């Protein structure tokens, strides 16, 4: 019987996967990225955090051009972000008054832009490093890390967050941070694909790392220890102010009255915490109200910590500046309290306008440089002083930045984060945000207080467990206690450097291995 060339190739390469059409491949890649959202809060189907990248890995294994690999990765990343960050639609359309069709286009463009990270991941995987799980996992961690700083960063949708409450894996967080968890998860996902291809060697490495993480969970090392002081009684105030009313001038007094009334039963507690910008005006415009609150706090031996826009008039130079710099800030007032924290990581287009003058080429954004923008706080700020303790602070989405929170946690006894997630309504956004706070607590071995306008307001312990939690979208007070802890986790000492060094080494070895393999193939 005579064999065709195609038949002969099939017999010589029986394990070579059949190639799908590009259109079907793009669809599968997009869907693989889209399902990842269900691995995160509030769905918490963590096996999807393995299945989703495993599908991408499998799609990239056949021989292909760099262009095809890039398109596949881009499709995956676009599906990941268009679905995973669709909660932005609420802020853009509902509260930003953007037409639905334009909001959808903006979400699609955001997905395409953020999808580039996975596009280049796939390109490098196909052309630069060997097609094997260690290189794939290293590239994955690299692109997650880049999201924490490139173009100010958008550090969302990390694979490691899916395992926040899976302590057999998240026990790595205080040792090497969320990226270590992502690495092990991606390595495991890709190794499972290789196991199905009857190449089980990489699974040995994945299992070895899982044994280490599981051992840490079972041994339960105490990276930090209690300070030995009494736990603080705390009251977290959730005002539930509608977002469409929050910044209206005519509603400012009502907002202050709501928070004052909720707080009236809490005087005498060690600490009362209000959310982000719960005083919706500059401190210079609310002097009378602030003085009355401070007077009550001192009379009842209570520390009062609140979010407030802070205008630094002392730094205003009218010869150089259009207006005094102002900050999204947290201030500690009342009994035994001192300090002001200024937010470091600002939200593009929400708190400042990036590339200001360049935007004049777009009709709808012309003149944006004249809009008042928040100033960025220094990355070398002292902790707040609260009842003999150092209190580290994070405002809103900057808690999503592992290294920023790590630096703010050094030499502190516990941490707080304040936010206003009303922008995102009933979407998954606020719950994803809470999951990140849990990971930051794990990484730094510190208790976290999280006060928000509409939720999720919560108290989280040093193991990332939610101790107390208030219901969303209710005007309420969350009462509880927080423990002061001292000492540094390995992650606090070394940050991301150990993980990044290992990733760089793996990629270098992958590159050298691919070059050697290519030379050997050419030599034949």
XYZ file of C-alpha atoms in Angstrom:
524
model
C 0.000 0.000 0.000
C 1.318 3.359 -0.982
C 1.470 6.069 1.747
C 1.014 9.744 1.093
C 3.420 12.274 2.605
C 0.798 13.301 5.177
C 0.183 9.683 6.193
C 3.901 9.099 6.519
C 4.300 12.152 8.762
C 1.444 10.940 10.953
C 3.070 7.547 11.377
C 6.470 9.059 12.134
C 4.945 11.583 14.557
C 1.934 9.808 16.101
C 1.858 12.132 19.121
C 1.903 15.344 17.131
C -1.333 17.243 17.949
C -3.650 18.095 15.106
C -3.795 21.754 14.304
C -7.068 23.567 14.842
C -8.182 26.327 12.526
C -7.084 29.789 13.624
C -10.666 30.969 14.103
C -11.561 28.060 16.377
C -8.278 28.437 18.249
C -8.968 32.125 18.898
C -12.456 31.311 20.183
C -11.154 28.608 22.533
C -8.395 30.912 23.782
C -10.858 33.758 24.412
C -13.221 31.438 26.312
C -10.305 30.013 28.310
C -9.421 33.521 29.452
C -13.049 34.407 30.140
C -13.695 31.486 32.490
C -10.840 32.485 34.791
C -13.073 35.031 36.547
C -14.984 32.134 38.130
C -11.833 31.049 39.951
C -11.857 34.306 41.944
C -14.275 35.752 44.485
C -17.216 35.551 44.782
C -17.354 32.264 42.816
C -14.154 30.685 44.207
C -14.057 27.723 41.817
C -10.272 27.503 42.178
C -9.732 24.502 39.819
C -10.554 26.902 36.975
C -7.364 28.771 37.865
C -5.583 25.619 36.686
C -7.831 24.760 33.755
C -7.796 28.238 32.221
C -3.985 28.580 31.776
C -3.695 24.859 30.995
C -5.854 25.395 27.908
C -3.647 28.282 26.768
C -0.551 26.154 27.313
C -2.032 23.340 25.249
C -2.987 25.694 22.418
C 0.583 27.027 22.227
C 2.346 23.646 22.098
C 2.066 22.840 18.343
C 4.644 24.332 15.989
C 3.462 27.718 14.758
C 4.622 31.124 13.667
C 5.263 33.881 16.173
C 2.334 35.804 14.731
C -0.083 32.935 15.366
C 1.215 32.481 18.918
C 0.794 36.188 19.628
C -2.794 36.156 18.347
C -3.646 33.162 20.543
C -2.168 34.821 23.623
C -3.869 38.105 22.772
C -7.230 36.343 22.456
C -6.755 34.690 25.854
C -5.773 37.964 27.538
C -8.651 39.850 25.929
C -11.158 37.285 27.183
C -9.545 37.387 30.622
C -9.862 41.158 30.966
C -13.118 41.830 29.124
C -14.939 39.383 31.391
C -12.737 39.490 34.490
C -12.800 43.279 34.784
C -16.288 43.866 33.404
C -17.163 45.472 36.750
C -15.614 48.628 35.264
C -18.759 48.903 33.137
C -20.729 49.985 36.217
C -18.422 52.902 36.977
C -18.087 53.920 33.327
C -21.751 53.648 32.315
C -23.855 53.963 35.481
C -21.816 56.550 37.379
C -19.731 57.947 34.536
C -22.826 58.684 32.414
C -21.148 57.116 29.392
C -23.567 55.633 26.808
C -23.792 51.851 27.056
C -22.419 51.295 23.554
C -19.400 53.504 24.229
C -18.824 51.899 27.640
C -18.748 48.476 25.963
C -16.256 49.736 23.401
C -14.087 51.119 26.193
C -14.178 47.767 28.007
C -13.222 46.020 24.756
C -10.321 48.412 24.189
C -9.162 47.910 27.761
C -9.309 44.147 27.183
C -7.269 44.458 24.005
C -4.705 46.649 25.735
C -4.303 44.437 28.783
C -4.421 41.380 26.544
C -1.061 42.425 25.125
C 0.599 41.025 28.247
C -0.523 37.518 27.345
C 0.097 38.183 23.676
C 3.783 38.824 24.311
C 3.893 35.956 26.811
C 2.751 33.608 24.046
C 5.177 35.119 21.532
C 8.168 34.699 23.846
C 7.059 31.198 24.774
C 6.905 30.268 21.107
C 10.089 31.924 19.856
C 12.530 32.556 22.710
C 12.295 29.881 25.424
C 11.667 26.159 25.237
C 8.051 25.019 25.192
C 7.932 23.477 28.630
C 6.081 24.205 31.916
C 8.924 25.935 33.790
C 9.390 28.566 31.082
C 5.632 29.039 30.716
C 5.171 29.550 34.467
C 8.140 31.940 34.645
C 6.786 34.038 31.776
C 3.373 34.097 33.446
C 4.820 35.454 36.690
C 6.862 38.001 34.745
C 3.766 39.427 33.040
C 1.866 39.538 36.359
C 4.748 41.419 37.970
C 4.910 43.882 35.067
C 1.258 44.719 35.690
C 2.290 46.189 39.050
C 4.381 48.971 37.510
C 4.197 49.276 33.712
C 2.210 52.420 32.776
C 1.412 52.885 36.519
C 0.109 49.308 36.648
C -3.218 47.510 36.881
C -2.415 44.582 39.229
C -5.639 42.629 38.960
C -6.648 39.048 38.076
C -3.524 37.288 39.344
C -3.744 33.497 39.413
C -2.454 33.396 42.998
C -5.571 35.151 44.314
C -7.699 32.140 43.391
C -5.881 30.208 46.141
C -6.152 32.833 48.896
C -8.174 30.519 51.145
C -6.569 27.312 49.860
C -3.924 27.273 52.559
C -2.176 24.177 51.185
C -0.867 26.579 48.536
C -1.327 30.117 49.907
C 0.977 29.237 52.818
C 3.710 30.358 50.396
C 2.434 33.956 50.588
C 4.373 35.053 53.719
C 7.484 33.385 52.285
C 7.545 34.759 48.748
C 4.281 36.577 48.034
C 1.404 36.086 45.631
C 3.727 35.559 42.648
C 5.121 32.393 44.222
C 1.576 31.028 44.436
C 0.935 31.963 40.802
C 4.141 30.207 39.751
C 3.304 26.922 41.450
C -0.289 26.996 40.150
C 0.765 27.667 36.537
C 3.547 25.070 36.745
C 1.024 22.530 38.015
C -1.468 23.417 35.255
C 1.115 23.079 32.482
C 2.578 19.904 34.021
C -0.858 18.280 33.980
C -1.000 18.940 30.234
C 2.439 17.352 29.837
C 1.331 14.381 31.930
C -1.546 13.828 29.511
C 1.085 13.840 26.762
C 2.965 11.131 28.709
C 5.729 13.497 29.775
C 5.535 13.363 33.550
C 8.944 14.754 34.505
C 7.722 18.278 35.121
C 4.999 16.994 37.425
C 7.749 15.892 39.813
C 8.864 19.502 40.215
C 5.276 20.716 40.679
C 4.562 18.057 43.294
C 7.793 18.885 45.143
C 6.708 22.530 45.422
C 3.239 21.466 46.530
C 4.805 19.308 49.243
C 6.725 22.361 50.479
C 3.621 24.571 50.534
C 1.491 21.879 52.166
C 4.171 21.289 54.786
C 4.172 24.980 55.615
C 0.401 24.799 56.033
C 0.595 21.781 58.343
C 3.548 23.061 60.368
C 1.941 26.514 60.552
C 5.063 28.585 61.308
C 4.376 31.863 63.085
C 6.312 34.338 61.000
C 5.103 37.152 63.224
C 4.077 37.120 66.876
C 1.628 39.025 69.091
C 3.034 42.254 70.461
C 1.794 41.337 73.908
C -0.542 44.300 74.296
C -4.324 44.073 74.721
C -6.323 43.745 71.508
C -7.862 47.024 70.380
C -11.635 47.384 70.251
C -12.530 48.858 66.884
C -15.650 50.135 65.134
C -15.674 50.358 61.347
C -18.340 52.728 60.025
C -20.075 51.885 56.732
C -22.077 54.904 55.621
C -23.560 53.410 52.430
C -23.709 56.799 50.727
C -25.073 56.481 47.143
C -22.285 57.188 44.671
C -24.413 59.554 42.613
C -24.941 61.711 45.733
C -21.584 61.377 47.462
C -19.834 64.348 45.855
C -22.834 66.658 45.408
C -22.263 69.899 47.292
C -25.833 69.916 48.561
C -25.386 66.422 50.053
C -22.130 67.059 51.914
C -23.772 68.083 55.193
C -26.100 65.078 55.045
C -23.090 62.786 54.547
C -21.391 64.229 57.634
C -24.601 63.832 59.636
C -24.923 60.170 58.599
C -21.399 59.346 59.749
C -21.748 61.358 62.939
C -24.984 59.553 63.820
C -23.511 56.104 63.145
C -20.502 57.002 65.278
C -22.495 58.415 68.193
C -22.905 54.970 69.774
C -19.244 54.030 69.305
C -17.464 56.654 71.400
C -15.410 54.921 74.050
C -14.063 52.241 71.712
C -10.286 52.235 71.218
C -10.499 53.109 67.546
C -13.208 54.303 65.155
C -12.449 54.027 61.435
C -14.277 55.856 58.628
C -13.934 54.949 54.915
C -12.202 56.672 52.025
C -13.228 60.322 51.580
C -16.027 59.870 54.105
C -15.558 63.589 54.705
C -16.297 64.686 51.110
C -14.501 68.036 51.286
C -11.077 69.429 52.065
C -10.031 69.602 55.695
C -9.996 73.410 55.383
C -13.716 73.343 54.539
C -14.706 71.049 57.406
C -12.753 72.603 60.270
C -15.794 73.079 62.530
C -17.047 69.525 62.058
C -13.591 68.004 62.518
C -13.013 69.986 65.725
C -16.289 68.730 67.183
C -15.407 65.127 66.353
C -11.917 65.468 67.816
C -13.363 67.007 70.970
C -15.740 64.056 71.397
C -12.928 61.558 70.655
C -10.651 63.037 73.297
C -13.445 63.245 75.845
C -14.151 59.511 75.448
C -10.511 58.412 75.022
C -11.126 57.271 71.455
C -8.884 57.386 68.411
C -10.640 58.525 65.257
C -9.176 57.656 61.850
C -10.858 58.919 58.707
C -10.400 59.294 54.983
C -10.424 62.885 53.748
C -9.162 64.930 50.780
C -6.215 66.876 52.203
C -5.205 70.227 50.716
C -1.597 71.213 51.425
C -1.819 74.993 51.297
C 1.640 75.371 52.845
C 3.166 73.791 49.732
C 1.339 76.121 47.337
C 3.529 78.350 45.198
C 1.293 80.627 43.150
C 4.173 81.507 40.820
C 4.488 77.890 39.687
C 1.239 76.117 40.578
C -2.350 76.582 39.435
C -3.706 75.331 42.752
C -2.398 73.854 46.022
C -1.498 70.146 45.856
C -4.139 67.912 47.387
C -4.146 64.261 48.334
C -6.473 61.334 48.912
C -5.468 60.813 52.514
C -5.998 59.132 55.860
C -5.631 61.120 59.077
C -5.432 59.911 62.685
C -7.034 62.252 65.231
C -8.430 62.239 68.766
C -6.932 60.508 71.788
C -3.368 59.219 71.505
C -3.265 59.620 67.720
C -1.099 61.388 65.179
C -0.247 61.152 61.517
C -1.307 61.749 57.929
C -0.980 59.231 55.113
C -1.177 60.380 51.484
C -2.189 57.861 48.834
C 0.713 56.780 46.622
C -0.994 54.853 43.819
C -3.552 56.994 42.026
C -6.279 55.748 39.677
C -5.695 56.904 36.065
C -8.554 59.120 34.819
C -10.213 58.757 38.231
C -7.761 60.687 40.402
C -5.390 62.112 37.822
C -5.128 62.532 34.052
C -2.152 60.647 32.533
C -0.365 62.018 29.456
C -2.257 65.255 30.027
C -1.296 67.446 27.079
C -1.182 64.539 24.645
C -4.901 63.941 25.145
C -5.804 67.147 23.326
C -5.800 65.178 20.078
C -9.000 63.478 21.300
C -12.008 65.858 21.084
C -13.735 64.508 24.202
C -10.564 64.804 26.281
C -9.228 68.121 25.010
C -8.389 70.416 27.891
C -8.066 67.545 30.348
C -4.824 69.002 31.644
C -6.879 71.795 33.217
C -8.831 69.350 35.393
C -7.656 69.342 39.004
C -5.828 66.106 39.798
C -4.788 64.532 43.071
C -1.090 64.587 43.848
C 0.822 61.419 44.577
C 2.018 60.797 48.108
C 5.644 59.955 48.823
C 6.637 56.291 49.006
C 8.624 57.101 52.166
C 5.887 57.924 54.678
C 5.831 57.237 58.397
C 3.103 54.992 59.832
C 0.152 56.539 61.652
C 0.522 56.637 65.437
C -2.482 55.047 67.156
C -2.659 54.278 70.881
C 1.013 53.438 71.153
C 1.023 51.395 67.930
C 2.288 51.955 64.411
C -0.561 51.650 61.914
C 0.151 51.117 58.212
C -2.361 52.476 55.701
C -3.463 51.777 52.145
C -6.143 53.705 50.273
C -8.509 51.954 47.860
C -6.940 50.009 45.020
C -3.324 50.630 46.030
C -3.742 47.631 48.355
C -3.632 45.601 45.122
C 0.074 46.461 44.811
C 2.009 43.827 46.802
C 5.236 45.795 47.103
C 3.550 49.070 48.053
C 1.640 47.382 50.862
C 4.771 45.505 51.926
C 6.734 48.736 52.328
C 3.863 50.357 54.214
C 3.686 47.336 56.539
C 7.315 47.435 57.659
C 7.643 48.500 61.323
C 3.864 48.482 61.827
C 1.719 46.545 64.306
C -1.400 46.244 62.141
C -2.783 47.640 58.884
C -5.827 49.421 57.544
C -7.271 49.995 54.132
C -10.151 52.320 53.319
C -12.104 52.314 50.097
C -15.223 53.390 48.258
C -16.277 50.476 46.051
C -19.713 51.988 45.424
C -18.343 52.783 41.956
C -18.752 49.114 41.061
C -22.234 48.399 42.381
C -23.197 44.767 42.896
C -20.473 43.439 40.574
C -17.656 41.097 41.546
C -15.167 43.981 41.727
C -15.513 44.746 45.476
C -15.251 41.044 46.363
C -12.132 40.623 44.254
C -10.781 43.687 46.064
C -11.452 42.077 49.449
C -9.670 38.904 48.338
C -6.559 40.969 47.617
C -6.639 42.428 51.128
C -6.723 38.885 52.489
C -3.605 38.074 50.451
C -1.832 41.225 51.707
C -2.612 40.162 55.299
C -1.098 36.738 54.595
C 2.010 38.154 52.941
C 2.773 40.551 55.784
C 1.533 38.588 58.789
C -0.586 41.522 59.973
C -4.226 42.057 60.907
C -6.142 44.288 58.497
C -9.063 46.613 59.107
C -11.006 47.393 55.943
C -13.574 50.201 56.105
C -15.612 50.940 52.984
C -18.555 53.090 51.996
C -20.826 50.300 50.719
C -18.793 47.161 51.510
C -17.112 44.883 51.876
C -16.188 46.197 55.338
C -14.228 43.542 57.230
C -11.626 42.635 59.843
C -9.006 40.153 58.617
C -6.441 38.327 60.743
C -2.751 37.716 60.019
C -3.539 34.448 58.248
C -5.830 36.159 55.743
C -8.996 34.845 57.388
C -12.060 37.089 57.612
C -12.833 37.425 61.325
C -15.731 39.876 61.066
C -17.632 41.086 58.008
C -20.460 43.568 57.505
C -23.177 43.001 54.890
C -22.851 45.050 51.721
C -25.102 47.977 50.877
C -26.268 48.557 54.441
C -25.734 51.560 56.675
C -24.086 49.854 59.616
C -21.223 49.567 62.094
C -18.849 46.606 62.236
C -17.449 46.035 65.711
C -14.547 43.760 66.574
C -11.040 43.524 67.942
C -7.635 43.600 66.242
C -4.379 42.162 67.456
C -1.071 44.018 67.245
C 1.754 41.845 65.874
C 5.484 42.361 65.461
C 8.186 40.746 63.366
C 8.705 40.446 59.621
C 7.731 37.668 57.262
C 10.346 36.590 54.687
C 8.282 38.398 52.054
C 8.485 41.631 54.057
C 12.268 41.295 54.249
C 13.028 40.404 50.663
C 9.938 41.355 48.667
C 9.617 39.959 45.146
C 13.361 39.768 44.484
C 13.834 36.025 45.232
C 10.925 35.006 43.007
C 11.984 37.342 40.199
C 15.561 36.055 40.374
C 14.356 32.456 40.048
C 12.049 33.400 37.163
C 14.919 35.145 35.355
C 17.150 32.104 35.887
C 14.491 29.725 34.548
C 13.973 31.881 31.467
C 17.707 32.060 30.857
C 17.984 28.283 31.099
C 14.965 27.917 28.827
C 16.551 30.261 26.279
C 19.876 28.426 26.343
C 18.123 25.064 26.118
C 16.120 26.170 23.090
C 19.237 27.468 21.344
C 21.019 24.173 21.942
C 18.027 22.228 20.643
C 17.733 24.438 17.554
C 21.441 24.065 16.765
C 21.223 20.298 17.129
C 18.211 20.173 14.813
C 19.989 22.292 12.180
C 23.065 20.109 12.498
C 21.113 17.081 11.408
